[in-house]
PDB file of N, CA and C and ligand atoms in Angstrom:
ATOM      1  N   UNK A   1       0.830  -1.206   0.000  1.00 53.00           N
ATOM      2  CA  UNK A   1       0.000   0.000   0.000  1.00 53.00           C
ATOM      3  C   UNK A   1       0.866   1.258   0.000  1.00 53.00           C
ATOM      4  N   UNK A   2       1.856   0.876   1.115  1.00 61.00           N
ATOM      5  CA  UNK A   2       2.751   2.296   0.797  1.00 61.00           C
ATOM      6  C   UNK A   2       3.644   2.505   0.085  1.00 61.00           C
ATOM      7  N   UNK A   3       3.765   1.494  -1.036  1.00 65.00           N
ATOM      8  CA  UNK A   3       4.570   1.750  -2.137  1.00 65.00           C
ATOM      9  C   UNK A   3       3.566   1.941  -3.127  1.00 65.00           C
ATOM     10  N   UNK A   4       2.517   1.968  -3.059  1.00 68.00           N
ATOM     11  CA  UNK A   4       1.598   2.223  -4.160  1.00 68.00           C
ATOM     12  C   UNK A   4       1.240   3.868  -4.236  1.00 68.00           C
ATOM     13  N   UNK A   5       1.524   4.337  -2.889  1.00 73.00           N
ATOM     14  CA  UNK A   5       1.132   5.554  -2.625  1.00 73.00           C
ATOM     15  C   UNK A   5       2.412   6.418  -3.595  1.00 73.00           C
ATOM     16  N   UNK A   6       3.742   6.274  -2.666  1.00 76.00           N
ATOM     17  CA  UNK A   6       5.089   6.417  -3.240  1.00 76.00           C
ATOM     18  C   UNK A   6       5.248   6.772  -4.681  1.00 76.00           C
ATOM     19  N   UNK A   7       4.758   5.424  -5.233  1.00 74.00           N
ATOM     20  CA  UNK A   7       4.432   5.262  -6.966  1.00 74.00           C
ATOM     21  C   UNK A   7       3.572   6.246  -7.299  1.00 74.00           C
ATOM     22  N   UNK A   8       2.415   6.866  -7.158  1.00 76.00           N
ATOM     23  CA  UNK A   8       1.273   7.870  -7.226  1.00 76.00           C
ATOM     24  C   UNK A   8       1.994   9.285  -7.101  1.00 76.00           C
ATOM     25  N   UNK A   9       2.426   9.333  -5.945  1.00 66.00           N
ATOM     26  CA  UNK A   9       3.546  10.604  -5.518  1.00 66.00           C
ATOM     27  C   UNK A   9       4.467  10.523  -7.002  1.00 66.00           C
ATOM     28  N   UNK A  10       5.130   9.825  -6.995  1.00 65.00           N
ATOM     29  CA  UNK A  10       6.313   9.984  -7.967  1.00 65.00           C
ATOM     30  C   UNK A  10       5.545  10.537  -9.365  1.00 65.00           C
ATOM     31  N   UNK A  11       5.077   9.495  -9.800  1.00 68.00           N
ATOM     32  CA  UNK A  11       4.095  10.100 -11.294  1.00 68.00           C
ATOM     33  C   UNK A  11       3.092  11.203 -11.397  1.00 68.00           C
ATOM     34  N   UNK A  12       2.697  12.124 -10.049  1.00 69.00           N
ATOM     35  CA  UNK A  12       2.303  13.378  -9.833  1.00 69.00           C
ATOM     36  C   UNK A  12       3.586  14.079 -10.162  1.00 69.00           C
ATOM     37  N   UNK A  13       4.497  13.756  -9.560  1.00 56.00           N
ATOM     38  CA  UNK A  13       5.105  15.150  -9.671  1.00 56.00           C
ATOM     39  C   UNK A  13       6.563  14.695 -10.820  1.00 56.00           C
ATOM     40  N   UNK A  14       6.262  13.696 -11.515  1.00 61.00           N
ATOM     41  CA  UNK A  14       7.057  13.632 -12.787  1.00 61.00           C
ATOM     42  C   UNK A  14       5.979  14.500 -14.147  1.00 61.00           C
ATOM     43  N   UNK A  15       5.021  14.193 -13.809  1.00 66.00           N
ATOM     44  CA  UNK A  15       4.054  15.195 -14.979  1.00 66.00           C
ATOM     45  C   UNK A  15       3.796  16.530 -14.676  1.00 66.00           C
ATOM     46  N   UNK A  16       4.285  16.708 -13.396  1.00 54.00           N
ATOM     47  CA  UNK A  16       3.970  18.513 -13.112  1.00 54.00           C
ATOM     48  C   UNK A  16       5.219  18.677 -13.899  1.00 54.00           C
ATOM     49  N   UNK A  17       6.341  18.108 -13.304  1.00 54.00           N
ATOM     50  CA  UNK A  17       7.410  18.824 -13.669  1.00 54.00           C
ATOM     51  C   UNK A  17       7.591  18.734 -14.996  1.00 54.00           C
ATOM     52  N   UNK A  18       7.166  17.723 -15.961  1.00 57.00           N
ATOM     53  CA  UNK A  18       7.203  17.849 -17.804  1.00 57.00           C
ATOM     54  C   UNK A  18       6.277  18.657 -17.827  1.00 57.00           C
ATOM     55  N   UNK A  19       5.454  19.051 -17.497  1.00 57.00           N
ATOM     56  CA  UNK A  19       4.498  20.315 -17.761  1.00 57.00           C
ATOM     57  C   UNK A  19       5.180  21.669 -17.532  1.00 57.00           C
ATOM     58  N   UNK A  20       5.482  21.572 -16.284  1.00 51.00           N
ATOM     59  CA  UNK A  20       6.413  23.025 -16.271  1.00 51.00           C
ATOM     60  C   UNK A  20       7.903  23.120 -17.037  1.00 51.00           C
ATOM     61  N   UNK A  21       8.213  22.314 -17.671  1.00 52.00           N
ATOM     62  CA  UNK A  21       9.207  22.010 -18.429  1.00 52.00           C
ATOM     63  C   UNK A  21       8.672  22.555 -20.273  1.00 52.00           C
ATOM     64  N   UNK A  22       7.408  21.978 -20.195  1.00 61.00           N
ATOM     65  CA  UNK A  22       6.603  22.602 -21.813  1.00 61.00           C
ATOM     66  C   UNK A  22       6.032  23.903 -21.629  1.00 61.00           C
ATOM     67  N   UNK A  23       5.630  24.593 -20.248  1.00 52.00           N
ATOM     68  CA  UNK A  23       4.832  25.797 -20.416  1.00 52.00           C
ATOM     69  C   UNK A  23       6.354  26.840 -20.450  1.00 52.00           C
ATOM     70  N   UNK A  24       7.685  26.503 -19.578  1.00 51.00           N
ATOM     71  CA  UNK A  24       8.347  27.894 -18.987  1.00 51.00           C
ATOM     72  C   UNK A  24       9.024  28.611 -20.553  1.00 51.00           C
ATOM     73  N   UNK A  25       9.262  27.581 -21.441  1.00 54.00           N
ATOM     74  CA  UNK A  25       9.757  28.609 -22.539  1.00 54.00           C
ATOM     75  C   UNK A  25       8.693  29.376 -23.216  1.00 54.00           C
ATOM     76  N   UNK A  26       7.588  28.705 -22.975  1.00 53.00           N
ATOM     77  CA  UNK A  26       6.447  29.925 -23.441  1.00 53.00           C
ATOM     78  C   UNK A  26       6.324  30.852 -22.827  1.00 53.00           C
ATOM     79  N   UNK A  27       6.314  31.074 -21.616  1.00 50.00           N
ATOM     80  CA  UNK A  27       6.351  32.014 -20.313  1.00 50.00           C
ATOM     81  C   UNK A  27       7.616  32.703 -21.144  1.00 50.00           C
ATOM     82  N   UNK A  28       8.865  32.491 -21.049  1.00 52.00           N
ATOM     83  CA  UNK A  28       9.921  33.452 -21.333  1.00 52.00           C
ATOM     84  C   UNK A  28       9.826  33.600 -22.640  1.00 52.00           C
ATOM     85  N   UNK A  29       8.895  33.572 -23.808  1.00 54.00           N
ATOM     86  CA  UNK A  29       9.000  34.283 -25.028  1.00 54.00           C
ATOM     87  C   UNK A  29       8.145  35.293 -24.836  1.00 54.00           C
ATOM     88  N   UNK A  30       6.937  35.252 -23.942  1.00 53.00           N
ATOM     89  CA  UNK A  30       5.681  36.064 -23.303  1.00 53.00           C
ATOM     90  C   UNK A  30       6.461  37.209 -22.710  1.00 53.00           C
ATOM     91  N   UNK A  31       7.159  36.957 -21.827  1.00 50.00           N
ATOM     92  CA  UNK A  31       7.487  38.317 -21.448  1.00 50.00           C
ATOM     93  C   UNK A  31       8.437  38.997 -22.049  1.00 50.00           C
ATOM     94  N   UNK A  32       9.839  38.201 -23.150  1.00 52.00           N
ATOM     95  CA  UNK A  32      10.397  38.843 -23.759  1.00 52.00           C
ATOM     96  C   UNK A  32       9.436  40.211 -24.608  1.00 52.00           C
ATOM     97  N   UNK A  33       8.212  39.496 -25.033  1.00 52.00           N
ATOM     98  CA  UNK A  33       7.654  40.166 -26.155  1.00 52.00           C
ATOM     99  C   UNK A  33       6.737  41.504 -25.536  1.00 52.00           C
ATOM    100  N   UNK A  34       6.830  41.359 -24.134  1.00 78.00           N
ATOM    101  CA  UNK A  34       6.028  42.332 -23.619  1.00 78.00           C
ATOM    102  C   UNK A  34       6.922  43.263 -23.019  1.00 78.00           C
ATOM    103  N   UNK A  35       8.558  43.195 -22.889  1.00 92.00           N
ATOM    104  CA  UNK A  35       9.345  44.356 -22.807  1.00 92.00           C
ATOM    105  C   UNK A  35       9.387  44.906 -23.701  1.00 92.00           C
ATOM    106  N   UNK A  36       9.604  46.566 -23.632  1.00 93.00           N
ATOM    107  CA  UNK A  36      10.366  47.451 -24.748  1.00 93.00           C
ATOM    108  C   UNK A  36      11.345  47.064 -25.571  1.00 93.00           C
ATOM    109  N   UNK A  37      11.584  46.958 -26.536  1.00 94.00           N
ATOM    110  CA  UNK A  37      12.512  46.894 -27.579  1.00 94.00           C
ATOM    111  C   UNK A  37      13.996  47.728 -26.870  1.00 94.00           C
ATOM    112  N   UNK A  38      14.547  46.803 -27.116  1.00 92.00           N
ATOM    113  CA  UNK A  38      16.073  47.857 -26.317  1.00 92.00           C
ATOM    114  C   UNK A  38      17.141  48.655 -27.298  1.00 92.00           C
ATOM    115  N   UNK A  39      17.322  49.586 -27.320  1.00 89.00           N
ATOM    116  CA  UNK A  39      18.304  50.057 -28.406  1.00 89.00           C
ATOM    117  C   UNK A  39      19.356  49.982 -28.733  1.00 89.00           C
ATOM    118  N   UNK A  40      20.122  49.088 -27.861  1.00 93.00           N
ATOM    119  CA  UNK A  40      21.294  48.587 -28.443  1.00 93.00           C
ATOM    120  C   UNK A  40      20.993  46.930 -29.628  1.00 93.00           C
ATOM    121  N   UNK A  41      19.813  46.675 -29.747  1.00 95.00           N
ATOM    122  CA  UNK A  41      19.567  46.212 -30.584  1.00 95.00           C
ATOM    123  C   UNK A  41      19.811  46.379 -31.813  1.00 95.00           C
ATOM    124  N   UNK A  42      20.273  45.266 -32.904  1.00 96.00           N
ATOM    125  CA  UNK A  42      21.022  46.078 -34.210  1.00 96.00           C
ATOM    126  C   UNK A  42      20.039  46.435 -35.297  1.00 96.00           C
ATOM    127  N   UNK A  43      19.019  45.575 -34.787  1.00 96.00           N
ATOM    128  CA  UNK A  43      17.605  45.637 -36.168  1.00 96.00           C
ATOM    129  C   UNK A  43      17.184  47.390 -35.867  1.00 96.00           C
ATOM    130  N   UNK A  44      16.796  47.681 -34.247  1.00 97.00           N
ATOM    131  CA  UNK A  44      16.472  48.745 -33.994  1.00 97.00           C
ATOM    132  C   UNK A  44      17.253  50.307 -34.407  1.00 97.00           C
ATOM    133  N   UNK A  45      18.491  49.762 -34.193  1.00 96.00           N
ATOM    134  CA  UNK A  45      19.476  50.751 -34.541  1.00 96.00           C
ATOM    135  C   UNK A  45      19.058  50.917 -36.577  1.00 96.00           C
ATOM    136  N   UNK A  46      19.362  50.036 -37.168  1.00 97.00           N
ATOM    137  CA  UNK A  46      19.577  49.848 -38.524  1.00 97.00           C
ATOM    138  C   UNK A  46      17.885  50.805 -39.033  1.00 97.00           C
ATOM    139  N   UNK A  47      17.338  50.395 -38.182  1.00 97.00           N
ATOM    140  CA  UNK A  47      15.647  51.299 -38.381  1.00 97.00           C
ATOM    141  C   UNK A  47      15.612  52.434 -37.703  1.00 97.00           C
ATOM    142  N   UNK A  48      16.499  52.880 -37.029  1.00 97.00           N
ATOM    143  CA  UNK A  48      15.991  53.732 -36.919  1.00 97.00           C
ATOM    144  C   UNK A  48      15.185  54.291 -35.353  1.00 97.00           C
ATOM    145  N   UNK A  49      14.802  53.615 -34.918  1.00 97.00           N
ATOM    146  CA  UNK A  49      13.477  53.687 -33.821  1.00 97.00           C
ATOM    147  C   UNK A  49      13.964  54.676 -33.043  1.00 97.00           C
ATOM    148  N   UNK A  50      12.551  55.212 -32.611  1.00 97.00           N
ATOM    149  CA  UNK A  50      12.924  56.280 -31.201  1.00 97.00           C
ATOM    150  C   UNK A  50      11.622  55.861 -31.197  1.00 97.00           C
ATOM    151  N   UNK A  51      11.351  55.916 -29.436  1.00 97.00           N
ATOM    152  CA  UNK A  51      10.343  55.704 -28.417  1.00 97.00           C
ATOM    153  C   UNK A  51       9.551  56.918 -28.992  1.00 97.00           C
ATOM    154  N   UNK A  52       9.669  58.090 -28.897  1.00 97.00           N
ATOM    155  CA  UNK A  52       9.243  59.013 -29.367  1.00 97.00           C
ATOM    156  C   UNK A  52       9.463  59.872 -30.723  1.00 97.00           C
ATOM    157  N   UNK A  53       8.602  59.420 -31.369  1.00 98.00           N
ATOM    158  CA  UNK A  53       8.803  60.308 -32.740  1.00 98.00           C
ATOM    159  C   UNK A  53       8.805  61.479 -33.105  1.00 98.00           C
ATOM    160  N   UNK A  54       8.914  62.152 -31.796  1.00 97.00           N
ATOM    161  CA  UNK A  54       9.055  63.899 -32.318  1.00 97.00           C
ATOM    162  C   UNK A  54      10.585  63.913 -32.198  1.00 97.00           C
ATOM    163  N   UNK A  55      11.349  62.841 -31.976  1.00 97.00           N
ATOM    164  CA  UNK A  55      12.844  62.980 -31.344  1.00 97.00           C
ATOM    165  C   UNK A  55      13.553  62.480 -32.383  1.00 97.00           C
ATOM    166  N   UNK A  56      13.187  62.047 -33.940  1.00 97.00           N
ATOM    167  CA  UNK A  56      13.474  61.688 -34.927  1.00 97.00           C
ATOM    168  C   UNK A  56      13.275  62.748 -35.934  1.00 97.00           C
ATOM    169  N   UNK A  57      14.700  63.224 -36.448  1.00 96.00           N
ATOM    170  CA  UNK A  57      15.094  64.189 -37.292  1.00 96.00           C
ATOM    171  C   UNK A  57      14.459  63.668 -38.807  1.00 96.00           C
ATOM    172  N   UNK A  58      14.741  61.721 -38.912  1.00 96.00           N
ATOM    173  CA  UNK A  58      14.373  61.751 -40.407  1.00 96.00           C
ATOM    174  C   UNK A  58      12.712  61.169 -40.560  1.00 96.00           C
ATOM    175  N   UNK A  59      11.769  61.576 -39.390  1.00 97.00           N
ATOM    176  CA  UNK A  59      10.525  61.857 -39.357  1.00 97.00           C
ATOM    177  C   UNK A  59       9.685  63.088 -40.452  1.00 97.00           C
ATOM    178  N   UNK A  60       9.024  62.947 -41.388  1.00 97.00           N
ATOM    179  CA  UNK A  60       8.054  63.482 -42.107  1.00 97.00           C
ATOM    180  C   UNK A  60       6.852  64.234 -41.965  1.00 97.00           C
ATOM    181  N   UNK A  61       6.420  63.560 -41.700  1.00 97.00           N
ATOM    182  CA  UNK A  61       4.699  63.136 -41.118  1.00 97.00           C
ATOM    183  C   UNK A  61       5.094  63.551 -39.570  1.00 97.00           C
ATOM    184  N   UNK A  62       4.693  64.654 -39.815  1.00 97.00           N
ATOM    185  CA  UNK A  62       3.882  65.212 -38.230  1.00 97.00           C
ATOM    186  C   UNK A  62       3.230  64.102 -37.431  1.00 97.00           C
ATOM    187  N   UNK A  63       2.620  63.699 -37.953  1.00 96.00           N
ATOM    188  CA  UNK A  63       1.807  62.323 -37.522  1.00 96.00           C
ATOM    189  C   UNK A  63       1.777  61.040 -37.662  1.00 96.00           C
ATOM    190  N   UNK A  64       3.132  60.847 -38.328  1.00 98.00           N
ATOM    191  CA  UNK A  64       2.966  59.124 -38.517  1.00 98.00           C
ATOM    192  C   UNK A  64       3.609  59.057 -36.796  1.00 98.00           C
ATOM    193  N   UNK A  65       3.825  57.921 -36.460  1.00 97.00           N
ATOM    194  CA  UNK A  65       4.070  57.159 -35.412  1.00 97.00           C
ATOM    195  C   UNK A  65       3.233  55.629 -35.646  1.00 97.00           C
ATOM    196  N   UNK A  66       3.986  55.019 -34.541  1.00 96.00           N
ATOM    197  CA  UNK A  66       3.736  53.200 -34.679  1.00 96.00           C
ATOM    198  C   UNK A  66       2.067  53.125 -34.521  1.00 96.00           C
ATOM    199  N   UNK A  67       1.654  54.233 -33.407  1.00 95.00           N
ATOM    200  CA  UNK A  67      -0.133  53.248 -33.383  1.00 95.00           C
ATOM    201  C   UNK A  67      -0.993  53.752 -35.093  1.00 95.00           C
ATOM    202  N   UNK A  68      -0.272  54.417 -35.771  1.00 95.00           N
ATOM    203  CA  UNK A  68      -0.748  54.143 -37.009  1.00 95.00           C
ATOM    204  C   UNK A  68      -0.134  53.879 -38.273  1.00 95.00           C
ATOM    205  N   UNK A  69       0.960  52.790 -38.311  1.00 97.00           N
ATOM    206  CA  UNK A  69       1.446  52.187 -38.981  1.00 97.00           C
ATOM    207  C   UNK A  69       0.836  50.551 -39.358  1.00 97.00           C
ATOM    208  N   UNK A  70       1.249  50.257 -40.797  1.00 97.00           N
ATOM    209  CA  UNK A  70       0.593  49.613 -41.216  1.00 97.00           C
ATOM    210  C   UNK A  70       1.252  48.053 -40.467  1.00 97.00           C
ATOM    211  N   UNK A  71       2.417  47.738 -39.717  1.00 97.00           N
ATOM    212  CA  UNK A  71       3.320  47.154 -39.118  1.00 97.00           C
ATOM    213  C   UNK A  71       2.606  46.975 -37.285  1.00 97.00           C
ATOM    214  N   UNK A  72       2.226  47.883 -36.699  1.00 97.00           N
ATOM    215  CA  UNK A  72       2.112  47.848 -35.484  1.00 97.00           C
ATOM    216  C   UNK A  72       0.719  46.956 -35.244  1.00 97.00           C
ATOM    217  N   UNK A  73       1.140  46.273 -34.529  1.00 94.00           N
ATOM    218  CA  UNK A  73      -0.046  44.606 -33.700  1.00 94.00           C
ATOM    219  C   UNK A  73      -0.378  45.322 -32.418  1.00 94.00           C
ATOM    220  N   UNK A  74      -2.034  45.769 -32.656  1.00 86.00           N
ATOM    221  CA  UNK A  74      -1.984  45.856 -30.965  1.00 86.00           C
ATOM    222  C   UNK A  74      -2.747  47.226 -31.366  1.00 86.00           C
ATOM    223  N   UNK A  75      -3.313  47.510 -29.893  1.00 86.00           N
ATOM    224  CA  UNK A  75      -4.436  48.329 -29.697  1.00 86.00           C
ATOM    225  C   UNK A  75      -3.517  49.442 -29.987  1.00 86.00           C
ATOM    226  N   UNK A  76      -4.144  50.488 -30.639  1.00 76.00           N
ATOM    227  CA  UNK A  76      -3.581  52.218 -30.981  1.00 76.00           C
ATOM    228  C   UNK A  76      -3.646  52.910 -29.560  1.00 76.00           C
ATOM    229  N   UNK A  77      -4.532  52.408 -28.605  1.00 88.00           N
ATOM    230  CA  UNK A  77      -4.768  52.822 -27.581  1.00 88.00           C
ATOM    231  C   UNK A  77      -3.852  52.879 -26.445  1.00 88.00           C
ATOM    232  N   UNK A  78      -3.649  51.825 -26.900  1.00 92.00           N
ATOM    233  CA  UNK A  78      -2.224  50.756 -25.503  1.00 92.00           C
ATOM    234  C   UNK A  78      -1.247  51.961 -25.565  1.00 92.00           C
ATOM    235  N   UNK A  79      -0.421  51.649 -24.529  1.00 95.00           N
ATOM    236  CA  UNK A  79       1.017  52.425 -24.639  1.00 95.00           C
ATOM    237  C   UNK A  79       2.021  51.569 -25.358  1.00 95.00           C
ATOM    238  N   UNK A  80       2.007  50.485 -25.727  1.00 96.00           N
ATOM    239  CA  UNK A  80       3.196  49.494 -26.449  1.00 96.00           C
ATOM    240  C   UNK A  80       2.241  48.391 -27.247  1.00 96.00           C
ATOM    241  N   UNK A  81       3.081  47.886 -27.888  1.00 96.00           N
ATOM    242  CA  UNK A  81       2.432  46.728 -28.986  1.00 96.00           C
ATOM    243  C   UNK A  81       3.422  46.582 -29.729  1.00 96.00           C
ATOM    244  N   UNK A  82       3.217  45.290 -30.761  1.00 96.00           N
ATOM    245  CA  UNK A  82       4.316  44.524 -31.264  1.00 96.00           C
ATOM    246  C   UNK A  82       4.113  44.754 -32.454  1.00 96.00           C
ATOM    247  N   UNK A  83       5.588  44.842 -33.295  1.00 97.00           N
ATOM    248  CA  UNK A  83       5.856  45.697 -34.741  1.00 97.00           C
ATOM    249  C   UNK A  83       6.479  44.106 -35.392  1.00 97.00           C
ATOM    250  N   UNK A  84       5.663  44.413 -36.143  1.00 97.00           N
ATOM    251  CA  UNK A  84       5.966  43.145 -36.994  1.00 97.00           C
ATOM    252  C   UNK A  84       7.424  42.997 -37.817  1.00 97.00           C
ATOM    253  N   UNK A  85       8.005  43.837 -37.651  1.00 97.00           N
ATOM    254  CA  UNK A  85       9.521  43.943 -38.487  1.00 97.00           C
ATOM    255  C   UNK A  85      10.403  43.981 -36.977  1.00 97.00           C
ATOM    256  N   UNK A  86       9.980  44.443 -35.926  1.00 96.00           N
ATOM    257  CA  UNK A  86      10.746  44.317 -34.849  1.00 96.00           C
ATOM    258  C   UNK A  86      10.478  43.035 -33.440  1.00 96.00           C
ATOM    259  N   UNK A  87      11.257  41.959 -33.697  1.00 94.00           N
ATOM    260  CA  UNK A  87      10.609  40.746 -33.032  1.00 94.00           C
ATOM    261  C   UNK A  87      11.073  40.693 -30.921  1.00 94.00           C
ATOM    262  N   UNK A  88      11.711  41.894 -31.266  1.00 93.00           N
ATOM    263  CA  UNK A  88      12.867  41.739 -30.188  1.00 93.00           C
ATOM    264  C   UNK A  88      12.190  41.911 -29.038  1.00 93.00           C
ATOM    265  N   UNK A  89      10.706  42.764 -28.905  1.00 95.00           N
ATOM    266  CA  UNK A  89      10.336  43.624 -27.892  1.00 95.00           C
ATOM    267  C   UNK A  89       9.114  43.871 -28.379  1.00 95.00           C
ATOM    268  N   UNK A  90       8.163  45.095 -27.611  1.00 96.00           N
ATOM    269  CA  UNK A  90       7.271  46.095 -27.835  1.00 96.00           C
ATOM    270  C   UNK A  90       7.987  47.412 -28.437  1.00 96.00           C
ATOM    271  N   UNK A  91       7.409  48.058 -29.108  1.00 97.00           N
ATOM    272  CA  UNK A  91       7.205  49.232 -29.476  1.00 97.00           C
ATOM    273  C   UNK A  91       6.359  50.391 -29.140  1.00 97.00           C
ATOM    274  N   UNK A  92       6.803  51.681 -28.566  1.00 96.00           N
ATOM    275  CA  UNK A  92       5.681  52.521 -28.273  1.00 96.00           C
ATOM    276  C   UNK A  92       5.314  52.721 -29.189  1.00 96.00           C
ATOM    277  N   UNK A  93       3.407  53.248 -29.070  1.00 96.00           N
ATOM    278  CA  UNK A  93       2.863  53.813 -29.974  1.00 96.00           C
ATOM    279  C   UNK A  93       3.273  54.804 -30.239  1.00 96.00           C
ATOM    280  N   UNK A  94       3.804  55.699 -29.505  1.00 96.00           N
ATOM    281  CA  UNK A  94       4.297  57.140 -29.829  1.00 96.00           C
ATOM    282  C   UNK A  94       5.528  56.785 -30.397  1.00 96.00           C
ATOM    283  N   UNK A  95       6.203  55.724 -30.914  1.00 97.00           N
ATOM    284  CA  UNK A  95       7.413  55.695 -32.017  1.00 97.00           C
ATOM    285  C   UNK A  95       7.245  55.820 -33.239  1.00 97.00           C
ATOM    286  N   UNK A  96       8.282  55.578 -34.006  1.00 98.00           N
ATOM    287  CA  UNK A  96       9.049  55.603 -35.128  1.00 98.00           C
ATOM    288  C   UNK A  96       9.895  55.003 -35.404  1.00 98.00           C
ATOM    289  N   UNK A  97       9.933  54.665 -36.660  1.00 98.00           N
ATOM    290  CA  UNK A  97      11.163  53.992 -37.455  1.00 98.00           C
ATOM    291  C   UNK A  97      11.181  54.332 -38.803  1.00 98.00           C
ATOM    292  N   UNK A  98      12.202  54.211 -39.651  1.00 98.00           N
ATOM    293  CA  UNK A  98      12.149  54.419 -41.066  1.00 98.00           C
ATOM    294  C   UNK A  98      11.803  53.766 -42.144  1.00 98.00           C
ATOM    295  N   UNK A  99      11.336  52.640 -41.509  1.00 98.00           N
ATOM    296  CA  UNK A  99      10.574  51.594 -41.822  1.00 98.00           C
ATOM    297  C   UNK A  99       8.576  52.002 -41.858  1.00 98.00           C
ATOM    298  N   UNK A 100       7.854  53.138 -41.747  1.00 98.00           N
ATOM    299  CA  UNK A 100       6.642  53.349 -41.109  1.00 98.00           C
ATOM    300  C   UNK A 100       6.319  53.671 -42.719  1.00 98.00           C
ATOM    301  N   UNK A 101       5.048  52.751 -42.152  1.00 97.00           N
ATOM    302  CA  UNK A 101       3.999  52.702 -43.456  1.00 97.00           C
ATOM    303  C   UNK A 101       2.518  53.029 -43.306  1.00 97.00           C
ATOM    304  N   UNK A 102       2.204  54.266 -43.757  1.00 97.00           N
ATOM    305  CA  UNK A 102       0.789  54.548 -43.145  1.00 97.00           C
ATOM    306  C   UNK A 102      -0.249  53.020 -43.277  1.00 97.00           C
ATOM    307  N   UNK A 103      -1.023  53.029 -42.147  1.00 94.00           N
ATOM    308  CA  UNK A 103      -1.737  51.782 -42.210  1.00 94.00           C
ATOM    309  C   UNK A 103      -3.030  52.404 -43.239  1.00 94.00           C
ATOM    310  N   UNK A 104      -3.057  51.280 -43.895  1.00 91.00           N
ATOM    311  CA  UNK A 104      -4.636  51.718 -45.208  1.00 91.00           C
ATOM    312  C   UNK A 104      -5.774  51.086 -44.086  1.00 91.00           C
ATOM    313  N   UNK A 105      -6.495  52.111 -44.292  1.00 81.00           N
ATOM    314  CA  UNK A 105      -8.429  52.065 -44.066  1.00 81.00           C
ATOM    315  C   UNK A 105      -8.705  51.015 -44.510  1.00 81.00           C
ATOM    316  N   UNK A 106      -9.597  50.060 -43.907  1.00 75.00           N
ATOM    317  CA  UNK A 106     -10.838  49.325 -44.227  1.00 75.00           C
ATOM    318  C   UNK A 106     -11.660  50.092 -45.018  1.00 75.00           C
ATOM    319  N   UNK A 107     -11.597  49.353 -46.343  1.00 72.00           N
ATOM    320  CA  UNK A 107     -12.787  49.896 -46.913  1.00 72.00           C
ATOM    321  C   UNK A 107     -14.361  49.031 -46.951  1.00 72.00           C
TER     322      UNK A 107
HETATM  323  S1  LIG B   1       7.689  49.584 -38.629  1.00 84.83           S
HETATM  324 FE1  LIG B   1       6.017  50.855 -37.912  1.00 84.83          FE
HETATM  325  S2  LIG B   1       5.350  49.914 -35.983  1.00 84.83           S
HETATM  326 FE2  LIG B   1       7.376  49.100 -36.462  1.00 84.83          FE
HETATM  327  S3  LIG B   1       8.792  50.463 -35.353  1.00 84.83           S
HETATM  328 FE3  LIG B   1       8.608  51.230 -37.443  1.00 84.83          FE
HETATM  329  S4  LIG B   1       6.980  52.793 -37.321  1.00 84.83           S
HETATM  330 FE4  LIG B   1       6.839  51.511 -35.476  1.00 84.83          FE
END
């Protein structure tokens, strides 16, 4: 009986632990993707980015920035969301890159 228990114990916590073994790299791509993009990054550098797009000299558009680019995933509303050319991080909405493509209307 009390090796049956033992046996029960053991195969509980051999399947927690392959479970937490399949969920934790999902967990650490989750939060990679929910930090800021860091700027010593080389994709970021090579584009360009500033958190704030009034702080970008080769900015155009008074008004482009990421929450209305055709690239930016994620509510216009949010303060950050994920840029489909930048995998590294979030992006503020209030950025830029030289990469920004006005997003087209639903017609
Ligand atoms: S491609 Fe668009 S969403 Fe991505 S960083 Fe540049 S301006 Fe922002």
């Amino acid at each position: 009986m009390k090796n049956s228990n033992s046996r029960r114990f053991f195969m509980k916590t051999l399947a927690l632990s392959a479970a937490a073994l399949l969920v934790a790299p999902v967990l650490k791509i989750q939060s990679a993707f929910s930090e800021p993009v860091k700027g010593d990054d080389p994709l970021v550098k090579a584009l360009g980015y500033v958190a704030n797009a009034k702080d970008s000299k080769d900015r155009k558009d008074a008004k482009a920035n990421c929450g209305s680019c055709q690239f930016f995933q994620g509510d216009a509303k949010a303060k950050t969301g994920k840029c489909q050319l930048i995998p590294s991080g979030e992006v503020a909405v209030t950025g830029w890159c030289r990469s920004y493509s006005v997003k087209q209307k639903k017609a």
